[in-house]
Structure formats: structure tokens, C-alpha cells
């Protein structure tokens, strides 16, 4: 096969089995070293294969149907899954945060999708499944950052318990008392995103760009798409983190503006 642009390289069943075999070898090595992660690694790899292939079939069906309702239905499923991921990965958070997390994701994701599709790419129709569905699937990739930010906020509030009590006693508002913890949690959640932005193109070729090039797309156009997606994820992470913090910081305080310990939340 020549090196012209437009060529693509399909992966057959044997290629998938070899990829699984690489993970199996790594799992065997981990078991020989008594690391205790072999089974988890193997199960996660098999699960990823099934999930990705299933999503490939679903996305193909949605693209062929070209239905706006199918697009929004798939987006809703992805959002619910993103909320579940945040809730399961965040540690030390109180119950009842699913609503604020879902609301912040819906607001920020719809905002980012509107900006990317209507002002940057401008597809026809505006809900073009080939663009909107993959973007929707990539943007919730920042859910790990949200989980880290939430965990860090409640951890920081407990670490600063005496400081928070002193600030409240001196007349500070709950927002002023919680602000240092909010800032530190948002910064921590943004670290992976800023690192990815800084290293893209020189140290690494991000997944979306690599996928488009392997599929035969124009490398320069793939780079443009990757830049847009990385910037959208960075903005989405910051906005979603900030919005969540605004909605949940009061869970650390009572109705009388006193610090509420973790066991009372």
C-alpha cells in the first residue's frame, strides 16, 4: 500500500487477539511478581474491547439514522455514565451530589458543544452525528478531573478545619472560608489537562489526531480538530469544576454558617 493520504489500515480479529495477548503477558508478569493486578488488568482490557466495539456499532447506527433524537438520547446516556464515574471515583464526598454534578455537566457540555459545532466547525445539519456524538464522548473525559477536584475539596476543608472555624469566628462568610479549598481543588483537577495541552504535538500525538491520521485523514486537519478538542476540554473542566464548587461548598456548613464535620454531612 502506498504512502498517499487517504489510505486506512483496518484491524482484523487477529489483530485484536494479539492486542489482548499483550495484556495477558503483562498480567502474567504481574502475577509472577505478586503485584495482584493481573486479573484486574485482564478484565479491564476485555471490558474495554466489548465496550468500544459496542459503541462503534451504536455510533454507526446513529450516524446512518441521522436523527436528532437519537443523537440527544446517546448524549443523555453518556452524561448519566459520566455522573456515575465521578461519583464512583471521588473519595470522601457526601451523598446527594449526583444532581449538582449532572447539572454542571449538562450546562458546560451543551455550552461547549454549541460553541464548537456552531462557531468553529459549523456542520450541516447542526446536529451532525458524525461530529456531535464523538465530541460528546470525548468531552466527558474530564470526569476524572472532576472526581479529583471534589475529593481534594472535601479533604482540604477537613485539613483546614481549625482555620475555617477561625475565619468564621472573625466574620468571614462560608464562601470566603471555603475559597482556598475551592481554588486548590480546581488547580489540582486542571493539572492533567494543562499537562496534556503543553505536551501535545511535541512530546505526544493525542488520540484524536493519531486516530484521524491512521484512518487516512489529513494530518494538518487532524491537528486542528485535536487543538479544538483539547481547548474545549480545558475550558469545560474549569467551568464544570467551578460550577460544581459553587453548588456544593455549602455542604460543608450548617444553616448557621458553622463548619459541618464530615460525619454530619
mmCIF file of C-alpha atoms in Angstrom:
data_model
loop_
_atom_site.group_PDB
_atom_site.id
_atom_site.type_symbol
_atom_site.label_atom_id
_atom_site.label_comp_id
_atom_site.label_asym_id
_atom_site.label_seq_id
_atom_site.Cartn_x
_atom_site.Cartn_y
_atom_site.Cartn_z
ATOM 1 C CA UNK A 1 0.000 0.000 0.000
ATOM 2 C CA UNK A 2 1.383 3.406 -0.960
ATOM 3 C CA UNK A 3 2.022 6.252 1.442
ATOM 4 C CA UNK A 4 -0.599 8.574 -0.050
ATOM 5 C CA UNK A 5 -3.051 10.350 2.198
ATOM 6 C CA UNK A 6 -6.473 8.756 2.319
ATOM 7 C CA UNK A 7 -5.264 5.214 2.924
ATOM 8 C CA UNK A 8 -6.578 3.480 6.018
ATOM 9 C CA UNK A 9 -5.476 0.302 7.761
ATOM 10 C CA UNK A 10 -8.179 -1.943 9.128
ATOM 11 C CA UNK A 11 -7.610 -4.196 12.151
ATOM 12 C CA UNK A 12 -8.905 -7.748 11.825
ATOM 13 C CA UNK A 13 -9.851 -10.189 14.572
ATOM 14 C CA UNK A 14 -6.300 -11.495 14.771
ATOM 15 C CA UNK A 15 -5.022 -8.011 15.481
ATOM 16 C CA UNK A 16 -7.455 -7.666 18.372
ATOM 17 C CA UNK A 17 -6.422 -11.061 19.752
ATOM 18 C CA UNK A 18 -2.750 -10.092 19.588
ATOM 19 C CA UNK A 19 -3.528 -6.867 21.461
ATOM 20 C CA UNK A 20 -5.314 -8.889 24.135
ATOM 21 C CA UNK A 21 -2.338 -11.231 24.171
ATOM 22 C CA UNK A 22 -0.018 -8.332 25.027
ATOM 23 C CA UNK A 23 -2.178 -7.511 28.020
ATOM 24 C CA UNK A 24 -2.274 -11.179 29.010
ATOM 25 C CA UNK A 25 1.531 -11.327 29.002
ATOM 26 C CA UNK A 26 1.676 -8.215 31.175
ATOM 27 C CA UNK A 27 -0.904 -9.747 33.524
ATOM 28 C CA UNK A 28 1.125 -12.964 33.818
ATOM 29 C CA UNK A 29 4.255 -10.967 34.640
ATOM 30 C CA UNK A 30 2.348 -9.022 37.299
ATOM 31 C CA UNK A 31 1.152 -12.273 38.854
ATOM 32 C CA UNK A 32 4.679 -13.699 38.863
ATOM 33 C CA UNK A 33 5.799 -10.552 40.663
ATOM 34 C CA UNK A 34 2.854 -10.890 43.103
ATOM 35 C CA UNK A 35 1.569 -7.413 42.241
ATOM 36 C CA UNK A 36 -2.056 -8.512 42.462
ATOM 37 C CA UNK A 37 -3.288 -6.550 39.437
ATOM 38 C CA UNK A 38 -3.195 -9.220 36.745
ATOM 39 C CA UNK A 39 -6.861 -10.176 36.940
ATOM 40 C CA UNK A 40 -7.970 -6.547 37.097
ATOM 41 C CA UNK A 41 -5.825 -5.666 34.078
ATOM 42 C CA UNK A 42 -7.124 -8.581 32.031
ATOM 43 C CA UNK A 43 -10.757 -7.933 32.946
ATOM 44 C CA UNK A 44 -10.433 -4.217 32.225
ATOM 45 C CA UNK A 45 -8.909 -4.930 28.810
ATOM 46 C CA UNK A 46 -11.665 -7.386 27.830
ATOM 47 C CA UNK A 47 -14.305 -4.990 29.104
ATOM 48 C CA UNK A 48 -12.786 -2.126 27.097
ATOM 49 C CA UNK A 49 -12.835 -4.216 23.915
ATOM 50 C CA UNK A 50 -16.505 -5.106 24.343
ATOM 51 C CA UNK A 51 -17.497 -1.549 25.267
ATOM 52 C CA UNK A 52 -15.588 0.051 22.399
ATOM 53 C CA UNK A 53 -16.908 -2.380 19.793
ATOM 54 C CA UNK A 54 -20.448 -1.906 21.112
ATOM 55 C CA UNK A 55 -20.046 1.859 20.978
ATOM 56 C CA UNK A 56 -18.710 1.561 17.428
ATOM 57 C CA UNK A 57 -21.855 -0.278 16.334
ATOM 58 C CA UNK A 58 -24.099 2.195 18.173
ATOM 59 C CA UNK A 59 -22.377 5.263 16.727
ATOM 60 C CA UNK A 60 -22.543 3.723 13.244
ATOM 61 C CA UNK A 61 -26.285 3.189 13.645
ATOM 62 C CA UNK A 62 -26.841 6.740 14.932
ATOM 63 C CA UNK A 63 -24.827 8.234 12.055
ATOM 64 C CA UNK A 64 -26.768 6.226 9.480
ATOM 65 C CA UNK A 65 -30.106 7.167 11.068
ATOM 66 C CA UNK A 66 -29.164 10.876 11.021
ATOM 67 C CA UNK A 67 -31.806 11.509 13.693
ATOM 68 C CA UNK A 68 -31.509 14.400 16.121
ATOM 69 C CA UNK A 69 -33.452 12.422 18.726
ATOM 70 C CA UNK A 70 -31.020 9.517 18.517
ATOM 71 C CA UNK A 71 -28.137 11.953 18.970
ATOM 72 C CA UNK A 72 -29.677 13.503 22.088
ATOM 73 C CA UNK A 73 -30.600 10.080 23.503
ATOM 74 C CA UNK A 74 -26.992 8.912 23.182
ATOM 75 C CA UNK A 75 -25.762 12.160 24.719
ATOM 76 C CA UNK A 76 -28.071 11.621 27.707
ATOM 77 C CA UNK A 77 -26.725 8.103 28.241
ATOM 78 C CA UNK A 78 -23.145 9.393 28.123
ATOM 79 C CA UNK A 79 -23.928 12.139 30.634
ATOM 80 C CA UNK A 80 -25.520 9.703 33.084
ATOM 81 C CA UNK A 81 -22.476 7.431 32.743
ATOM 82 C CA UNK A 82 -20.173 10.409 33.362
ATOM 83 C CA UNK A 83 -22.019 11.260 36.590
ATOM 84 C CA UNK A 84 -21.713 7.657 37.744
ATOM 85 C CA UNK A 85 -17.965 7.709 37.029
ATOM 86 C CA UNK A 86 -17.458 10.909 39.024
ATOM 87 C CA UNK A 87 -19.467 9.582 41.971
ATOM 88 C CA UNK A 88 -17.593 6.266 41.998
ATOM 89 C CA UNK A 89 -14.098 7.757 41.691
ATOM 90 C CA UNK A 90 -14.456 10.660 44.121
ATOM 91 C CA UNK A 91 -13.474 9.781 47.670
ATOM 92 C CA UNK A 92 -14.787 11.271 50.911
ATOM 93 C CA UNK A 93 -17.708 13.132 49.354
ATOM 94 C CA UNK A 94 -21.185 13.277 50.944
ATOM 95 C CA UNK A 95 -24.228 11.654 49.396
ATOM 96 C CA UNK A 96 -26.674 13.576 47.256
ATOM 97 C CA UNK A 97 -24.213 15.226 44.857
ATOM 98 C CA UNK A 98 -25.434 13.439 41.725
ATOM 99 C CA UNK A 99 -27.841 16.298 40.926
ATOM 100 C CA UNK A 100 -25.282 19.144 41.055
ATOM 101 C CA UNK A 101 -22.737 17.053 39.127
ATOM 102 C CA UNK A 102 -25.259 16.194 36.404
ATOM 103 C CA UNK A 103 -26.455 19.796 36.147
ATOM 104 C CA UNK A 104 -22.929 21.185 35.854
ATOM 105 C CA UNK A 105 -22.034 18.626 33.186
ATOM 106 C CA UNK A 106 -25.179 19.347 31.193
ATOM 107 C CA UNK A 107 -24.665 23.125 31.263
ATOM 108 C CA UNK A 108 -20.971 23.083 30.441
ATOM 109 C CA UNK A 109 -21.190 20.335 27.824
ATOM 110 C CA UNK A 110 -24.080 21.922 25.951
ATOM 111 C CA UNK A 111 -22.228 25.235 26.032
ATOM 112 C CA UNK A 112 -19.008 23.726 24.673
ATOM 113 C CA UNK A 113 -20.834 21.688 22.031
ATOM 114 C CA UNK A 114 -22.739 24.757 20.875
ATOM 115 C CA UNK A 115 -19.548 26.778 20.569
ATOM 116 C CA UNK A 116 -17.592 24.040 18.799
ATOM 117 C CA UNK A 117 -20.314 22.987 16.382
ATOM 118 C CA UNK A 118 -21.947 26.332 15.600
ATOM 119 C CA UNK A 119 -18.993 28.727 15.699
ATOM 120 C CA UNK A 120 -15.950 26.600 14.833
ATOM 121 C CA UNK A 121 -16.879 23.575 12.679
ATOM 122 C CA UNK A 122 -20.357 24.659 11.507
ATOM 123 C CA UNK A 123 -21.632 21.278 10.190
ATOM 124 C CA UNK A 124 -24.805 20.682 8.174
ATOM 125 C CA UNK A 125 -27.112 19.692 9.732
ATOM 126 C CA UNK A 126 -26.192 21.363 13.013
ATOM 127 C CA UNK A 127 -26.630 18.096 14.937
ATOM 128 C CA UNK A 128 -24.404 16.102 12.505
ATOM 129 C CA UNK A 129 -23.997 12.766 14.360
ATOM 130 C CA UNK A 130 -20.541 12.143 12.872
ATOM 131 C CA UNK A 131 -19.291 15.237 14.734
ATOM 132 C CA UNK A 132 -21.575 15.690 17.743
ATOM 133 C CA UNK A 133 -21.521 12.104 19.031
ATOM 134 C CA UNK A 134 -17.703 11.684 19.095
ATOM 135 C CA UNK A 135 -17.302 15.139 20.638
ATOM 136 C CA UNK A 136 -19.858 14.269 23.302
ATOM 137 C CA UNK A 137 -17.906 11.113 24.056
ATOM 138 C CA UNK A 138 -14.587 12.959 24.325
ATOM 139 C CA UNK A 139 -15.665 15.919 26.426
ATOM 140 C CA UNK A 140 -16.733 13.838 29.463
ATOM 141 C CA UNK A 141 -13.149 12.573 29.507
ATOM 142 C CA UNK A 142 -12.530 15.290 32.066
ATOM 143 C CA UNK A 143 -14.717 13.466 34.597
ATOM 144 C CA UNK A 144 -11.579 12.129 36.271
ATOM 145 C CA UNK A 145 -10.509 15.718 36.884
ATOM 146 C CA UNK A 146 -13.910 16.459 38.423
ATOM 147 C CA UNK A 147 -13.593 13.448 40.724
ATOM 148 C CA UNK A 148 -10.107 14.535 41.777
ATOM 149 C CA UNK A 149 -11.311 18.095 42.368
ATOM 150 C CA UNK A 150 -14.254 17.006 44.508
ATOM 151 C CA UNK A 151 -12.107 14.668 46.591
ATOM 152 C CA UNK A 152 -9.492 17.363 47.080
ATOM 153 C CA UNK A 153 -12.069 19.969 48.127
ATOM 154 C CA UNK A 154 -13.530 17.922 50.972
ATOM 155 C CA UNK A 155 -10.079 16.705 52.002
ATOM 156 C CA UNK A 156 -8.783 20.272 52.075
ATOM 157 C CA UNK A 157 -11.767 21.517 54.077
ATOM 158 C CA UNK A 158 -11.114 18.860 56.727
ATOM 159 C CA UNK A 159 -7.392 19.688 56.791
ATOM 160 C CA UNK A 160 -8.236 23.393 57.216
ATOM 161 C CA UNK A 161 -10.930 22.753 59.815
ATOM 162 C CA UNK A 162 -9.342 24.937 62.531
ATOM 163 C CA UNK A 163 -8.556 27.669 60.016
ATOM 164 C CA UNK A 164 -12.130 27.630 58.694
ATOM 165 C CA UNK A 165 -13.548 27.855 62.227
ATOM 166 C CA UNK A 166 -11.256 30.795 62.988
ATOM 167 C CA UNK A 167 -12.215 32.615 59.778
ATOM 168 C CA UNK A 168 -15.910 32.122 60.501
ATOM 169 C CA UNK A 169 -15.415 33.380 64.073
ATOM 170 C CA UNK A 170 -13.719 36.511 62.707
ATOM 171 C CA UNK A 171 -16.698 37.277 60.471
ATOM 172 C CA UNK A 172 -15.776 35.604 57.195
ATOM 173 C CA UNK A 173 -18.583 34.206 55.067
ATOM 174 C CA UNK A 174 -18.744 30.498 54.231
ATOM 175 C CA UNK A 175 -17.626 31.318 50.679
ATOM 176 C CA UNK A 176 -14.591 33.234 51.924
ATOM 177 C CA UNK A 177 -13.740 30.395 54.303
ATOM 178 C CA UNK A 178 -14.055 27.741 51.599
ATOM 179 C CA UNK A 179 -12.365 29.702 48.806
ATOM 180 C CA UNK A 180 -8.773 28.446 49.428
ATOM 181 C CA UNK A 181 -10.004 24.849 49.259
ATOM 182 C CA UNK A 182 -12.020 25.588 46.126
ATOM 183 C CA UNK A 183 -9.021 27.143 44.384
ATOM 184 C CA UNK A 184 -6.677 24.296 45.313
ATOM 185 C CA UNK A 185 -9.167 21.645 44.158
ATOM 186 C CA UNK A 186 -9.734 23.331 40.776
ATOM 187 C CA UNK A 187 -5.988 23.711 40.245
ATOM 188 C CA UNK A 188 -5.395 20.054 41.052
ATOM 189 C CA UNK A 189 -8.187 18.962 38.717
ATOM 190 C CA UNK A 190 -6.733 21.040 35.875
ATOM 191 C CA UNK A 191 -3.203 19.643 36.151
ATOM 192 C CA UNK A 192 -3.724 16.690 33.749
ATOM 193 C CA UNK A 193 -5.447 18.948 31.218
ATOM 194 C CA UNK A 194 -2.768 21.647 31.260
ATOM 195 C CA UNK A 195 -0.051 18.988 31.057
ATOM 196 C CA UNK A 196 -1.772 17.470 28.023
ATOM 197 C CA UNK A 197 -2.026 20.873 26.349
ATOM 198 C CA UNK A 198 1.642 21.643 26.992
ATOM 199 C CA UNK A 199 2.932 18.309 25.669
ATOM 200 C CA UNK A 200 0.652 17.900 22.643
ATOM 201 C CA UNK A 201 2.425 17.937 19.286
ATOM 202 C CA UNK A 202 5.972 17.825 20.659
ATOM 203 C CA UNK A 203 6.039 15.080 23.265
ATOM 204 C CA UNK A 204 2.857 13.228 22.280
ATOM 205 C CA UNK A 205 0.388 12.885 19.417
ATOM 206 C CA UNK A 206 -3.019 12.886 21.147
ATOM 207 C CA UNK A 207 -5.551 10.164 20.490
ATOM 208 C CA UNK A 208 -7.960 12.050 18.238
ATOM 209 C CA UNK A 209 -5.193 13.318 15.942
ATOM 210 C CA UNK A 210 -3.495 9.918 15.825
ATOM 211 C CA UNK A 211 -6.805 8.198 15.062
ATOM 212 C CA UNK A 212 -7.630 10.533 12.178
ATOM 213 C CA UNK A 213 -4.168 10.169 10.645
ATOM 214 C CA UNK A 214 -4.241 6.365 10.944
ATOM 215 C CA UNK A 215 -7.703 6.392 9.335
ATOM 216 C CA UNK A 216 -6.265 8.264 6.340
ATOM 217 C CA UNK A 217 -7.239 11.822 7.262
ATOM 218 C CA UNK A 218 -5.190 14.895 6.503
ATOM 219 C CA UNK A 219 -2.629 15.364 9.346
ATOM 220 C CA UNK A 220 -2.988 19.153 9.415
ATOM 221 C CA UNK A 221 -6.770 18.969 9.611
ATOM 222 C CA UNK A 222 -6.438 16.303 12.307
ATOM 223 C CA UNK A 223 -4.168 18.648 14.262
ATOM 224 C CA UNK A 224 -6.767 21.418 14.041
ATOM 225 C CA UNK A 225 -9.506 19.132 15.362
ATOM 226 C CA UNK A 226 -7.257 17.951 18.172
ATOM 227 C CA UNK A 227 -6.473 21.532 19.192
ATOM 228 C CA UNK A 228 -10.164 22.424 19.282
ATOM 229 C CA UNK A 229 -10.993 19.356 21.372
ATOM 230 C CA UNK A 230 -8.149 19.951 23.853
ATOM 231 C CA UNK A 231 -9.154 23.573 24.311
ATOM 232 C CA UNK A 232 -12.813 22.598 24.722
ATOM 233 C CA UNK A 233 -11.888 20.004 27.356
ATOM 234 C CA UNK A 234 -9.726 22.532 29.216
ATOM 235 C CA UNK A 235 -12.495 25.134 29.245
ATOM 236 C CA UNK A 236 -15.115 22.524 30.127
ATOM 237 C CA UNK A 237 -13.035 21.225 33.030
ATOM 238 C CA UNK A 238 -12.547 24.670 34.517
ATOM 239 C CA UNK A 239 -16.173 25.711 34.082
ATOM 240 C CA UNK A 240 -17.592 22.411 35.360
ATOM 241 C CA UNK A 241 -15.258 22.384 38.373
ATOM 242 C CA UNK A 242 -16.127 25.974 39.239
ATOM 243 C CA UNK A 243 -19.861 25.413 38.783
ATOM 244 C CA UNK A 244 -19.854 22.292 40.934
ATOM 245 C CA UNK A 245 -17.927 24.059 43.700
ATOM 246 C CA UNK A 246 -20.422 26.927 43.720
ATOM 247 C CA UNK A 247 -23.262 24.435 44.123
ATOM 248 C CA UNK A 248 -21.732 22.126 46.746
ATOM 249 C CA UNK A 249 -19.466 24.207 49.003
ATOM 250 C CA UNK A 250 -22.399 24.894 51.339
ATOM 251 C CA UNK A 251 -22.496 21.195 52.228
ATOM 252 C CA UNK A 252 -19.519 21.930 54.498
ATOM 253 C CA UNK A 253 -21.517 24.462 56.535
ATOM 254 C CA UNK A 254 -24.638 24.449 58.658
ATOM 255 C CA UNK A 255 -27.609 26.764 58.264
ATOM 256 C CA UNK A 256 -25.998 28.929 60.971
ATOM 257 C CA UNK A 257 -22.790 29.275 58.902
ATOM 258 C CA UNK A 258 -20.789 26.960 61.124
ATOM 259 C CA UNK A 259 -18.396 24.298 59.858
ATOM 260 C CA UNK A 260 -20.118 20.933 59.396
ATOM 261 C CA UNK A 261 -17.831 17.930 60.025
ATOM 262 C CA UNK A 262 -17.781 15.029 57.526
ATOM 263 C CA UNK A 263 -19.812 12.719 59.756
ATOM 264 C CA UNK A 264 -22.688 15.256 59.851
ATOM 265 C CA UNK A 265 -22.968 15.823 56.099
#
